[in-house]
């Protein structure tokens, strides 16, 4: 069934920042990327692998729009562009493309399953939007006159920010983001190890890994969303308790410390007896001087008319009789209730008129239970063209670990590089592996070798290539012309890709960068100079990527490990330091 179209009145209202997009809108956006055949085929294959892995991460998150976008872009790249690459005609290129094409049936299956879900979400959003318009007619003019912000315009075209998401700022919830990533990464690792089969091809591995996903996806997604909500609730309670304790400590009066006590030790404070609770003795009930009223007894029978009624009375203090004339008569009866005439047959009683009926409105229907929302982190920053980019969490110890691995090369004056690999969780990216590939190192360059082994490892471990890190043992911290071209190969499909430069002998000793867009990425992709180092006629080709102005957060609680693919290389796991 085709998605329901919005009416003119609906489409003219204020842009919804988290409006779900149609499959056509997502497919059109998936085809918009910069294709450049001058970029080596191995770089495009690395990009294709990243798209596939990224789509799988969003699939498990239940972020259908973003998963559909990435799979469609992966399909477009493999079917429409890579076959026309100059290197695809070589024997090595044909072999590499044949291996990648094994995953196409797996991709088609996912697209067929995701499409009706996206259509249903869009139709539900259209119906809900129309209901809101009917309830808010009085505010329609005011809403129409409001100009959408830049964020509204950009976020309304981002399929990752759909109406079924609870949007959070990653910078304000870093502990929550790291905890969600840690839990989800462990779950995915356990699933991958349980389904791994040695000797399987790439297509078979992917097909088996997601074979049971569509059979149990509703239950698994509901459980994941419930767990995310519980972690979010605990984080909010912890933050609230910390704030409350801070306010209490500010309100408490200052207490003398040990130093103050020692200085004033000559003064003797008066001794005060320890307070004790008051002991109450059992007392007899208080007796009034007047006779205590007795419990009410049934009324005595009325006296007969011919017998005079006298009340004998004796004074308590004397036993002599009191003259009758001094005895007071009985007190007059006080009528507590008005006399009523009992109904008799001769005097029929008129029944009171029934009270008017109260017309009560029917009870309001109970509100429908709120839908479980997946937690989604908002974009951390925007490119120069306004395109949103996601948060990237980088372990703060990774740079020091890399310098330790590269220390021998640094001592000899040779460059060295590593690949930053990670995972996408809740629309944020988390670096969790420092991959050391086979490489050829010189004093000015480092070139990766055996790209197939690197791609195979990332595919088997569900890792995305999020950027790279390299040393400048004899130069300052900057991006050379060669570095700019290398970064363009990463950033052409993944705008969040980062480049870390380490210059241990200079200050600053490191920097985190990305290409500007525009002008940096467009200019580098169009550059045809072949020499290793060459000038560019455009300034402002790259910029800093770390916070507060960028999208990269360095976090000390994020775990990562080192995997060395060089012959004789060894891996290690680095635990976060406890501060």
Short mmCIF file of N, CA and C in Angstrom, two decimals, residues 70-208:
data_model
loop_
_atom_site.label_atom_id
_atom_site.label_comp_id
_atom_site.label_asym_id
_atom_site.label_seq_id
_atom_site.Cartn_x
_atom_site.Cartn_y
_atom_site.Cartn_z
N UNK A 70 21.23 3.27 4.48
CA UNK A 70 22.57 2.72 4.33
C UNK A 70 22.59 1.51 3.40
N UNK A 71 21.59 0.65 3.52
CA UNK A 71 21.53 -0.51 2.62
C UNK A 71 21.30 -0.08 1.17
N UNK A 72 20.44 0.93 0.96
CA UNK A 72 20.20 1.41 -0.40
C UNK A 72 21.47 2.05 -0.98
N UNK A 73 22.21 2.78 -0.16
CA UNK A 73 23.45 3.39 -0.64
C UNK A 73 24.49 2.30 -0.95
N UNK A 74 24.55 1.29 -0.12
CA UNK A 74 25.46 0.16 -0.35
C UNK A 74 25.11 -0.53 -1.66
N UNK A 75 23.81 -0.76 -1.89
CA UNK A 75 23.36 -1.41 -3.12
C UNK A 75 23.68 -0.56 -4.34
N UNK A 76 23.45 0.74 -4.24
CA UNK A 76 23.73 1.64 -5.36
C UNK A 76 25.21 1.65 -5.70
N UNK A 77 26.05 1.69 -4.67
CA UNK A 77 27.49 1.71 -4.89
C UNK A 77 27.96 0.42 -5.57
N UNK A 78 27.48 -0.72 -5.10
CA UNK A 78 27.94 -2.00 -5.64
C UNK A 78 27.43 -2.26 -7.05
N UNK A 79 26.19 -1.88 -7.34
CA UNK A 79 25.58 -2.24 -8.62
C UNK A 79 25.76 -1.18 -9.70
N UNK A 80 25.81 0.10 -9.32
CA UNK A 80 25.81 1.16 -10.32
C UNK A 80 27.17 1.82 -10.53
N UNK A 81 28.06 1.76 -9.54
CA UNK A 81 29.29 2.53 -9.66
C UNK A 81 30.56 1.67 -9.66
N UNK A 82 30.69 0.74 -8.74
CA UNK A 82 31.94 -0.02 -8.66
C UNK A 82 32.25 -0.82 -9.94
N UNK A 83 31.26 -1.38 -10.64
CA UNK A 83 31.61 -2.09 -11.89
C UNK A 83 32.26 -1.20 -12.94
N UNK A 84 32.06 0.14 -12.85
CA UNK A 84 32.66 1.04 -13.83
C UNK A 84 34.01 1.59 -13.38
N UNK A 85 34.48 1.19 -12.22
CA UNK A 85 35.78 1.67 -11.74
C UNK A 85 36.89 1.09 -12.61
N UNK A 86 37.92 1.89 -12.93
CA UNK A 86 39.00 1.36 -13.80
C UNK A 86 39.66 0.10 -13.25
N UNK A 87 39.81 -0.02 -11.94
CA UNK A 87 40.49 -1.17 -11.37
C UNK A 87 39.61 -2.41 -11.33
N UNK A 88 38.31 -2.25 -11.58
CA UNK A 88 37.42 -3.43 -11.54
C UNK A 88 37.66 -4.38 -12.70
N UNK A 89 38.38 -3.95 -13.73
CA UNK A 89 38.66 -4.82 -14.88
C UNK A 89 39.89 -5.68 -14.65
N UNK A 90 40.65 -5.40 -13.62
CA UNK A 90 41.85 -6.20 -13.34
C UNK A 90 41.46 -7.50 -12.64
N UNK A 91 42.30 -8.52 -12.70
CA UNK A 91 41.97 -9.79 -12.02
C UNK A 91 41.74 -9.60 -10.52
N UNK A 92 42.57 -8.76 -9.88
CA UNK A 92 42.38 -8.52 -8.45
C UNK A 92 41.05 -7.82 -8.18
N UNK A 93 40.73 -6.85 -9.05
CA UNK A 93 39.47 -6.13 -8.87
C UNK A 93 38.25 -7.01 -9.06
N UNK A 94 38.29 -7.89 -10.09
CA UNK A 94 37.17 -8.80 -10.32
C UNK A 94 36.97 -9.74 -9.14
N UNK A 95 38.08 -10.23 -8.59
CA UNK A 95 37.98 -11.13 -7.45
C UNK A 95 37.39 -10.42 -6.23
N UNK A 96 37.82 -9.18 -5.99
CA UNK A 96 37.32 -8.43 -4.84
C UNK A 96 35.83 -8.12 -4.99
N UNK A 97 35.39 -7.74 -6.20
CA UNK A 97 33.97 -7.44 -6.41
C UNK A 97 33.12 -8.69 -6.29
N UNK A 98 33.62 -9.83 -6.77
CA UNK A 98 32.85 -11.07 -6.66
C UNK A 98 32.63 -11.44 -5.21
N UNK A 99 33.63 -11.21 -4.37
CA UNK A 99 33.48 -11.52 -2.95
C UNK A 99 32.44 -10.62 -2.29
N UNK A 100 32.45 -9.35 -2.66
CA UNK A 100 31.50 -8.41 -2.06
C UNK A 100 30.08 -8.68 -2.55
N UNK A 101 29.94 -9.09 -3.81
CA UNK A 101 28.61 -9.33 -4.37
C UNK A 101 27.88 -10.50 -3.73
N UNK A 102 28.59 -11.33 -2.97
CA UNK A 102 27.93 -12.44 -2.27
C UNK A 102 26.91 -11.93 -1.26
N UNK A 103 27.05 -10.70 -0.82
CA UNK A 103 26.14 -10.17 0.20
C UNK A 103 24.86 -9.57 -0.38
N UNK A 104 24.73 -9.49 -1.71
CA UNK A 104 23.58 -8.82 -2.31
C UNK A 104 22.24 -9.48 -1.96
N UNK A 105 22.08 -10.81 -2.04
CA UNK A 105 20.78 -11.40 -1.64
C UNK A 105 20.41 -11.06 -0.20
N UNK A 106 21.40 -11.06 0.65
CA UNK A 106 21.18 -10.70 2.05
C UNK A 106 20.67 -9.27 2.18
N UNK A 107 21.21 -8.34 1.38
CA UNK A 107 20.78 -6.94 1.41
C UNK A 107 19.36 -6.81 0.88
N UNK A 108 19.04 -7.49 -0.22
CA UNK A 108 17.69 -7.42 -0.79
C UNK A 108 16.64 -7.91 0.22
N UNK A 109 16.96 -8.95 0.96
CA UNK A 109 16.01 -9.46 1.96
C UNK A 109 15.71 -8.40 3.02
N UNK A 110 16.75 -7.74 3.50
CA UNK A 110 16.53 -6.71 4.51
C UNK A 110 15.69 -5.55 3.97
N UNK A 111 15.97 -5.13 2.75
CA UNK A 111 15.21 -4.01 2.17
C UNK A 111 13.73 -4.37 2.02
N UNK A 112 13.45 -5.60 1.61
CA UNK A 112 12.06 -6.02 1.45
C UNK A 112 11.33 -6.06 2.79
N UNK A 113 12.02 -6.45 3.86
CA UNK A 113 11.39 -6.51 5.17
C UNK A 113 11.22 -5.12 5.80
N UNK A 114 12.18 -4.24 5.55
CA UNK A 114 12.14 -2.92 6.17
C UNK A 114 11.10 -2.01 5.51
N UNK A 115 10.91 -2.14 4.22
CA UNK A 115 10.06 -1.20 3.47
C UNK A 115 8.65 -1.08 4.05
N UNK A 116 7.90 -2.18 4.30
CA UNK A 116 6.54 -2.00 4.86
C UNK A 116 6.54 -1.39 6.25
N UNK A 117 7.60 -1.60 7.03
CA UNK A 117 7.65 -1.00 8.36
C UNK A 117 7.75 0.52 8.24
N UNK A 118 8.59 1.00 7.32
CA UNK A 118 8.73 2.44 7.11
C UNK A 118 7.42 3.04 6.61
N UNK A 119 6.76 2.35 5.70
CA UNK A 119 5.49 2.86 5.18
C UNK A 119 4.44 2.95 6.29
N UNK A 120 4.38 1.94 7.15
CA UNK A 120 3.41 1.96 8.24
C UNK A 120 3.71 3.10 9.23
N UNK A 121 4.98 3.31 9.56
CA UNK A 121 5.33 4.40 10.47
C UNK A 121 4.96 5.75 9.89
N UNK A 122 5.15 5.91 8.58
CA UNK A 122 4.81 7.19 7.95
C UNK A 122 3.30 7.41 7.95
N UNK A 123 2.52 6.38 7.64
CA UNK A 123 1.06 6.52 7.63
C UNK A 123 0.53 6.82 9.03
N UNK A 124 1.09 6.18 10.07
CA UNK A 124 0.67 6.49 11.43
C UNK A 124 0.99 7.93 11.80
N UNK A 125 2.13 8.40 11.33
CA UNK A 125 2.49 9.80 11.62
C UNK A 125 1.53 10.75 10.93
N UNK A 126 1.13 10.45 9.69
CA UNK A 126 0.19 11.31 8.96
C UNK A 126 -1.13 11.40 9.71
N UNK A 127 -1.67 10.25 10.16
CA UNK A 127 -2.94 10.25 10.89
C UNK A 127 -2.82 11.04 12.20
N UNK A 128 -1.75 10.86 12.92
CA UNK A 128 -1.56 11.59 14.17
C UNK A 128 -1.42 13.08 13.93
N UNK A 129 -0.77 13.46 12.84
CA UNK A 129 -0.62 14.88 12.51
C UNK A 129 -1.98 15.51 12.21
N UNK A 130 -2.83 14.78 11.54
CA UNK A 130 -4.17 15.31 11.24
C UNK A 130 -5.00 15.45 12.51
N UNK A 131 -4.86 14.52 13.44
CA UNK A 131 -5.58 14.65 14.71
C UNK A 131 -5.10 15.88 15.47
N UNK A 132 -3.81 16.12 15.46
CA UNK A 132 -3.29 17.30 16.16
C UNK A 132 -3.81 18.58 15.52
N UNK A 133 -3.95 18.59 14.20
CA UNK A 133 -4.45 19.79 13.53
C UNK A 133 -5.90 20.07 13.92
N UNK A 134 -6.70 19.02 14.05
CA UNK A 134 -8.08 19.22 14.45
C UNK A 134 -8.18 19.75 15.87
N UNK A 135 -7.26 19.31 16.76
CA UNK A 135 -7.29 19.77 18.15
C UNK A 135 -6.66 21.14 18.33
N UNK A 136 -5.88 21.58 17.38
CA UNK A 136 -5.13 22.82 17.56
C UNK A 136 -5.42 23.83 16.45
N UNK A 137 -6.66 23.92 16.06
CA UNK A 137 -7.02 24.86 14.99
C UNK A 137 -6.79 26.31 15.41
N UNK A 138 -6.99 26.57 16.71
CA UNK A 138 -6.83 27.93 17.18
C UNK A 138 -5.38 28.40 17.11
N UNK A 139 -4.44 27.46 17.11
CA UNK A 139 -3.03 27.83 17.08
C UNK A 139 -2.43 27.67 15.69
N UNK A 140 -3.27 27.41 14.69
CA UNK A 140 -2.75 27.15 13.35
C UNK A 140 -2.06 28.38 12.77
N UNK A 141 -2.68 29.55 12.92
CA UNK A 141 -2.09 30.76 12.34
C UNK A 141 -0.74 31.07 12.96
N UNK A 142 -0.67 30.91 14.29
CA UNK A 142 0.59 31.20 14.97
C UNK A 142 1.67 30.23 14.54
N UNK A 143 1.31 28.96 14.33
CA UNK A 143 2.29 27.96 13.91
C UNK A 143 2.77 28.22 12.49
N UNK A 144 1.83 28.69 11.62
CA UNK A 144 2.21 28.97 10.24
C UNK A 144 3.15 30.15 10.14
N UNK A 145 2.96 31.11 11.03
CA UNK A 145 3.79 32.31 10.96
C UNK A 145 5.19 32.09 11.51
N UNK A 146 5.40 30.99 12.23
CA UNK A 146 6.72 30.73 12.80
C UNK A 146 7.65 30.19 11.74
N UNK A 147 8.86 30.72 11.69
CA UNK A 147 9.85 30.31 10.70
C UNK A 147 10.64 29.12 11.25
N UNK A 148 10.72 28.01 10.51
CA UNK A 148 11.48 26.86 11.01
C UNK A 148 12.95 27.23 11.21
N UNK A 149 13.56 26.68 12.26
CA UNK A 149 14.97 26.91 12.51
C UNK A 149 15.81 26.06 11.58
N UNK A 150 17.11 26.34 11.57
CA UNK A 150 18.02 25.55 10.75
C UNK A 150 18.02 24.09 11.18
N UNK A 151 17.94 23.89 12.52
CA UNK A 151 17.91 22.51 13.01
C UNK A 151 16.65 21.80 12.54
N UNK A 152 15.50 22.50 12.57
CA UNK A 152 14.25 21.88 12.13
C UNK A 152 14.35 21.42 10.67
N UNK A 153 14.93 22.28 9.82
CA UNK A 153 15.01 21.95 8.40
C UNK A 153 15.91 20.74 8.17
N UNK A 154 17.06 20.69 8.87
CA UNK A 154 18.00 19.58 8.66
C UNK A 154 17.49 18.30 9.30
N UNK A 155 16.99 18.40 10.54
CA UNK A 155 16.56 17.20 11.25
C UNK A 155 15.34 16.57 10.60
N UNK A 156 14.51 17.37 9.90
CA UNK A 156 13.32 16.80 9.27
C UNK A 156 13.67 15.92 8.09
N UNK A 157 14.89 15.99 7.59
CA UNK A 157 15.31 15.14 6.49
C UNK A 157 16.27 14.04 6.93
N UNK A 158 16.42 13.86 8.23
CA UNK A 158 17.31 12.83 8.76
C UNK A 158 16.48 11.61 9.16
N UNK A 159 16.56 10.50 8.42
CA UNK A 159 15.73 9.34 8.76
C UNK A 159 16.06 8.72 10.10
N UNK A 160 17.24 9.01 10.66
CA UNK A 160 17.58 8.44 11.96
C UNK A 160 16.78 9.07 13.09
N UNK A 161 16.24 10.29 12.88
CA UNK A 161 15.51 11.00 13.94
C UNK A 161 14.02 10.88 13.67
N UNK A 162 13.47 9.69 13.79
CA UNK A 162 12.06 9.46 13.48
C UNK A 162 11.20 9.79 14.67
N UNK A 163 9.88 9.78 14.45
CA UNK A 163 8.93 10.16 15.50
C UNK A 163 8.85 9.14 16.62
N UNK A 164 9.42 7.95 16.44
CA UNK A 164 9.35 6.93 17.48
C UNK A 164 10.59 6.93 18.38
N UNK A 165 11.38 8.00 18.34
CA UNK A 165 12.62 8.07 19.10
C UNK A 165 12.52 9.08 20.23
N UNK A 166 13.16 8.77 21.34
CA UNK A 166 13.39 9.75 22.40
C UNK A 166 14.77 10.35 22.13
N UNK A 167 14.81 11.62 21.75
CA UNK A 167 16.05 12.26 21.33
C UNK A 167 16.78 12.81 22.55
N UNK A 168 18.07 12.48 22.63
CA UNK A 168 18.91 12.93 23.74
C UNK A 168 20.18 13.57 23.19
N UNK A 169 20.75 14.45 23.99
CA UNK A 169 22.02 15.09 23.66
C UNK A 169 23.15 14.22 24.21
N UNK A 170 24.01 13.72 23.33
CA UNK A 170 25.08 12.82 23.78
C UNK A 170 26.05 13.53 24.71
N UNK A 171 26.30 14.82 24.49
CA UNK A 171 27.21 15.55 25.36
C UNK A 171 26.69 15.67 26.78
N UNK A 172 25.38 15.77 26.95
CA UNK A 172 24.79 15.88 28.27
C UNK A 172 24.59 14.52 28.93
N UNK A 173 24.68 13.45 28.18
CA UNK A 173 24.45 12.10 28.72
C UNK A 173 25.59 11.17 28.31
N UNK A 174 26.82 11.58 28.55
CA UNK A 174 27.96 10.77 28.13
C UNK A 174 28.02 9.44 28.89
N UNK A 175 27.75 9.47 30.20
CA UNK A 175 27.78 8.22 30.96
C UNK A 175 26.72 7.25 30.46
N UNK A 176 25.54 7.76 30.15
CA UNK A 176 24.48 6.92 29.61
C UNK A 176 24.88 6.34 28.26
N UNK A 177 25.46 7.16 27.39
CA UNK A 177 25.86 6.70 26.07
C UNK A 177 26.89 5.58 26.16
N UNK A 178 27.88 5.73 27.04
CA UNK A 178 28.91 4.71 27.18
C UNK A 178 28.33 3.43 27.77
N UNK A 179 27.42 3.56 28.73
CA UNK A 179 26.81 2.36 29.33
C UNK A 179 25.95 1.61 28.31
N UNK A 180 25.16 2.33 27.51
CA UNK A 180 24.36 1.67 26.48
C UNK A 180 25.25 0.99 25.45
N UNK A 181 26.33 1.66 25.06
CA UNK A 181 27.24 1.06 24.08
C UNK A 181 27.90 -0.19 24.64
N UNK A 182 28.35 -0.14 25.89
CA UNK A 182 29.01 -1.30 26.49
C UNK A 182 28.07 -2.51 26.52
N UNK A 183 26.82 -2.27 26.93
CA UNK A 183 25.86 -3.38 27.01
C UNK A 183 25.53 -3.94 25.62
N UNK A 184 25.32 -3.05 24.63
CA UNK A 184 24.94 -3.51 23.30
C UNK A 184 26.10 -4.20 22.60
N UNK A 185 27.32 -3.71 22.79
CA UNK A 185 28.49 -4.35 22.17
C UNK A 185 28.68 -5.76 22.71
N UNK A 186 28.52 -5.93 24.01
CA UNK A 186 28.65 -7.27 24.58
C UNK A 186 27.57 -8.20 24.06
N UNK A 187 26.36 -7.70 23.90
CA UNK A 187 25.28 -8.54 23.38
C UNK A 187 25.58 -8.97 21.94
N UNK A 188 26.04 -8.04 21.13
CA UNK A 188 26.34 -8.37 19.73
C UNK A 188 27.52 -9.34 19.64
N UNK A 189 28.52 -9.14 20.49
CA UNK A 189 29.66 -10.06 20.49
C UNK A 189 29.22 -11.48 20.83
N UNK A 190 28.33 -11.61 21.82
CA UNK A 190 27.85 -12.94 22.20
C UNK A 190 27.07 -13.58 21.06
N UNK A 191 26.24 -12.79 20.37
CA UNK A 191 25.47 -13.32 19.25
C UNK A 191 26.39 -13.74 18.11
N UNK A 192 27.39 -12.94 17.83
CA UNK A 192 28.31 -13.25 16.73
C UNK A 192 29.09 -14.53 17.02
N UNK A 193 29.58 -14.68 18.24
CA UNK A 193 30.35 -15.88 18.57
C UNK A 193 29.49 -17.13 18.54
N UNK A 194 28.20 -16.98 18.88
CA UNK A 194 27.32 -18.15 18.90
C UNK A 194 26.99 -18.65 17.50
N UNK A 195 27.06 -17.75 16.49
CA UNK A 195 26.69 -18.14 15.13
C UNK A 195 27.88 -18.29 14.20
N UNK A 196 29.09 -18.13 14.71
CA UNK A 196 30.28 -18.17 13.86
C UNK A 196 30.56 -19.59 13.40
N UNK A 197 30.94 -19.71 12.12
CA UNK A 197 31.29 -21.01 11.55
C UNK A 197 32.56 -20.83 10.72
N UNK A 198 33.65 -21.49 11.08
CA UNK A 198 34.91 -21.32 10.33
C UNK A 198 34.75 -21.74 8.88
N UNK A 199 35.42 -20.99 7.99
CA UNK A 199 35.43 -21.35 6.58
C UNK A 199 34.25 -20.83 5.78
N UNK A 200 33.30 -20.14 6.41
CA UNK A 200 32.13 -19.64 5.69
C UNK A 200 32.50 -18.38 4.91
N UNK A 201 31.83 -18.19 3.74
CA UNK A 201 32.07 -17.00 2.95
C UNK A 201 31.43 -15.80 3.62
N UNK A 202 31.75 -14.62 3.09
CA UNK A 202 31.20 -13.41 3.67
C UNK A 202 29.68 -13.39 3.59
N UNK A 203 29.12 -13.77 2.43
CA UNK A 203 27.67 -13.78 2.29
C UNK A 203 27.01 -14.78 3.22
N UNK A 204 27.60 -15.97 3.34
CA UNK A 204 27.05 -16.99 4.23
C UNK A 204 27.12 -16.53 5.69
N UNK A 205 28.22 -15.89 6.04
CA UNK A 205 28.37 -15.41 7.42
C UNK A 205 27.30 -14.38 7.76
N UNK A 206 27.06 -13.43 6.87
CA UNK A 206 26.06 -12.40 7.12
C UNK A 206 24.65 -13.00 7.14
N UNK A 207 24.39 -13.92 6.22
CA UNK A 207 23.07 -14.53 6.17
C UNK A 207 22.77 -15.33 7.43
N UNK A 208 23.75 -16.10 7.91
CA UNK A 208 23.53 -16.89 9.12
C UNK A 208 23.42 -16.01 10.36
#
